[in-house]
Coordinates of C-alpha atoms in Angstrom, one line a residue:
M240 CA 0.0 0.0 -0.1
S241 CA 3.0 2.3 0.5
P242 CA 6.7 2.5 0.0
Q243 CA 8.9 0.1 2.0
N244 CA 11.1 1.1 4.7
T245 CA 14.7 0.3 3.4
T246 CA 16.5 1.5 6.6
F247 CA 15.0 -0.8 9.2
E248 CA 12.8 -3.9 8.8
L249 CA 9.8 -2.6 10.7
R250 CA 6.8 -5.0 11.3
G251 CA 4.2 -2.7 12.6
I252 CA 3.6 -1.5 16.1
N253 CA 4.6 -3.8 18.9
H254 CA 2.6 -1.9 21.3
L255 CA 1.3 1.6 22.1
A256 CA 1.5 2.4 25.8
L257 CA -1.2 4.4 27.2
V258 CA -2.2 5.3 30.8
C259 CA -5.6 4.4 32.4
A260 CA -7.2 5.4 35.8
D261 CA -8.8 2.0 36.6
M262 CA -7.3 -1.1 35.1
R263 CA -10.3 -3.2 35.9
R264 CA -12.6 -0.8 34.0
T265 CA -10.0 -0.8 31.2
I266 CA -10.0 -4.6 30.8
D267 CA -13.8 -4.5 30.9
F268 CA -13.7 -2.1 28.0
Y269 CA -10.8 -3.4 25.8
S270 CA -11.6 -7.3 26.4
G271 CA -15.2 -7.0 27.2
V272 CA -16.5 -4.4 24.6
L273 CA -13.8 -4.5 21.9
G274 CA -13.0 -8.2 22.3
M275 CA -9.3 -7.8 22.5
P276 CA -7.7 -10.6 24.6
L277 CA -5.6 -9.7 27.7
V278 CA -2.2 -11.5 26.7
K279 CA 0.2 -10.2 29.4
T280 CA 0.0 -8.6 32.8
L281 CA 2.8 -7.1 35.0
D282 CA 3.0 -5.6 38.4
L283 CA 5.8 -2.9 38.3
P284 CA 8.6 -3.0 40.7
G285 CA 8.5 -0.9 44.1
G286 CA 4.5 -0.6 43.8
L287 CA 4.8 1.8 40.8
G288 CA 1.8 0.2 39.3
Q289 CA 0.9 -2.3 36.5
H290 CA 1.3 -2.7 32.9
F291 CA -1.2 -4.9 30.9
F292 CA -1.1 -5.8 27.2
F293 CA -4.1 -6.5 24.8
D294 CA -4.0 -8.1 21.5
C295 CA -5.5 -6.0 18.8
G296 CA -4.5 -8.2 15.8
G297 CA -1.8 -8.8 13.4
G298 CA 0.8 -9.3 16.2
N299 CA 0.2 -5.8 17.6
T300 CA -0.9 -4.8 21.2
V301 CA -2.4 -1.8 23.0
A302 CA -0.9 -1.7 26.4
F303 CA -1.9 0.3 29.5
F304 CA 0.0 1.6 32.5
W305 CA -1.8 2.0 35.7
L306 CA 0.4 4.2 37.7
A307 CA -0.2 5.1 41.4
D308 CA 1.1 8.6 41.0
S309 CA -0.4 9.6 37.6
P310 CA -1.9 13.0 37.2
D311 CA -5.5 13.2 36.3
A312 CA -6.6 13.4 32.6
A313 CA -5.9 16.7 30.8
P314 CA -8.5 16.7 27.9
G315 CA -7.5 19.2 25.3
I316 CA -3.8 19.0 26.4
A317 CA -2.8 15.2 26.6
A318 CA -5.7 14.2 24.3
P319 CA -8.6 15.8 22.4
K320 CA -11.4 16.9 24.7
G321 CA -13.9 15.0 22.4
R322 CA -14.3 13.4 19.0
P323 CA -13.3 15.2 15.6
D324 CA -16.9 15.0 14.4
E325 CA -17.8 17.3 17.5
G326 CA -15.0 19.8 16.3
E327 CA -12.4 18.4 18.9
L328 CA -9.1 17.4 17.3
A329 CA -6.5 19.6 19.2
S330 CA -4.1 18.0 21.6
A331 CA -0.6 19.2 22.7
V332 CA 2.6 18.6 20.9
G333 CA 4.1 15.3 22.1
S334 CA 0.6 14.0 23.0
M335 CA -1.0 10.9 21.5
N336 CA -4.1 12.2 19.6
H337 CA -5.9 8.8 18.9
V338 CA -5.5 5.2 18.1
A339 CA -7.0 3.9 14.9
F340 CA -7.6 0.2 14.7
A341 CA -7.7 -1.4 11.1
V342 CA -11.0 -3.2 10.5
P343 CA -12.1 -5.3 7.6
P344 CA -14.1 -3.0 5.1
E345 CA -16.9 -5.7 4.9
Q346 CA -17.3 -5.5 8.8
F347 CA -17.1 -1.8 9.1
D348 CA -20.7 -0.8 9.4
D349 CA -21.5 -4.0 11.4
Y350 CA -18.8 -3.1 14.0
R351 CA -20.2 0.6 14.4
T352 CA -23.7 -0.9 15.0
R353 CA -22.4 -3.5 17.5
L354 CA -20.5 -0.7 19.5
E355 CA -23.7 1.5 19.5
A356 CA -25.6 -1.6 20.9
A357 CA -22.9 -2.0 23.6
G358 CA -23.6 1.6 24.7
V359 CA -20.6 3.1 23.3
A360 CA -21.1 6.7 21.9
V361 CA -19.9 6.5 18.2
S362 CA -19.2 9.4 15.7
P363 CA -21.0 9.3 12.2
V364 CA -19.2 7.4 9.6
L365 CA -16.5 9.7 8.2
N366 CA -15.4 9.1 4.5
H367 CA -12.3 10.7 4.5
D368 CA -11.2 12.5 1.1
D369 CA -9.1 15.3 -0.5
S370 CA -12.0 17.6 -0.7
P371 CA -11.7 21.0 1.1
A372 CA -13.9 19.6 3.9
G373 CA -11.6 16.5 4.3
V374 CA -14.7 14.3 4.4
S375 CA -17.7 13.3 2.2
R376 CA -21.2 11.9 2.9
H377 CA -20.8 9.0 0.4
V378 CA -17.8 6.9 -0.7
H379 CA -16.5 8.0 -4.1
P380 CA -13.3 7.2 -5.9
G381 CA -11.4 10.0 -3.9
T382 CA -12.3 8.4 -0.6
F383 CA -9.2 6.8 0.9
V384 CA -10.2 5.7 4.3
R385 CA -13.6 5.3 6.1
S386 CA -13.7 5.5 9.8
F387 CA -15.6 6.4 12.9
Y388 CA -14.5 7.5 16.3
F389 CA -15.5 6.8 19.8
Q390 CA -13.8 7.0 23.3
D391 CA -12.6 4.7 25.9
P392 CA -13.7 5.1 29.6
D393 CA -10.7 7.3 30.3
G394 CA -11.3 9.5 27.2
V395 CA -8.8 8.0 25.0
L396 CA -9.8 8.7 21.4
L397 CA -10.3 5.6 19.4
E398 CA -11.0 4.9 15.7
F399 CA -12.1 2.1 13.6
A400 CA -10.8 2.6 10.2
C401 CA -10.6 0.7 6.7
W402 CA -8.6 1.8 3.7
T403 CA -10.6 2.2 0.5
R404 CA -7.9 2.4 -2.2
E405 CA -4.4 2.0 -2.7
F406 CA -2.1 5.2 -2.5
T407 CA -0.2 6.6 -5.3
A408 CA 2.6 9.3 -5.7
A409 CA -0.1 11.8 -6.1
D410 CA -1.3 11.4 -2.4
V411 CA 2.0 12.9 -1.2
A412 CA 1.5 16.4 -2.4
H413 CA 1.6 18.9 0.6
E414 CA 4.4 21.1 1.8
P415 CA 5.1 20.3 5.4
K416 CA 4.3 23.0 8.0
T417 CA 6.9 24.1 10.5
A418 CA 6.9 25.2 14.1
A419 CA 6.9 28.8 13.0
D420 CA 3.8 28.1 11.0
R421 CA 2.0 26.9 14.2
H422 CA 3.1 30.0 16.1
A423 CA 2.2 32.4 13.4
H424 CA -1.3 30.6 13.3
T425 CA -1.9 31.3 17.1
A426 CA -0.4 35.0 17.2
P427 CA -2.9 37.7 17.6

């Protein structure tokens, strides 16, 4: 789907490490609602906390720390305040904005329905494209990914996404912004 890395033989994401407030609630959501098997648990030395790993498919895992001295959540800083469809996308430099799980295109609509039935608040389906709005109501040849967003019990922004087409050289066409561009955007 994209050019191959010739510097390192990377094989995807081993794990993403997030922080939760309540490991039991995290297990209930990720294993109970999303069906991800809990595959490894650790108690950290010196009573620091715990580190648990959930299989999210393809040899990849999502891991959570429960740390006794973690600060409270900081929506709008460490993560978005809400979902992109609600106009919330900003999070601080260095933060993790969201986790997008790859799902089969043929199961996409069913998965959204199943999450809603489980009581999870999900966004409308977003057909991401290169239009000025970035999304379209319907899938068309310019649509490159379909997705919907939801949040875990700690407010971590999650996404179920499926690619709809192969990428070409034309898909890499934007001039990268710099730190100076960001500061110029926020200046009065």
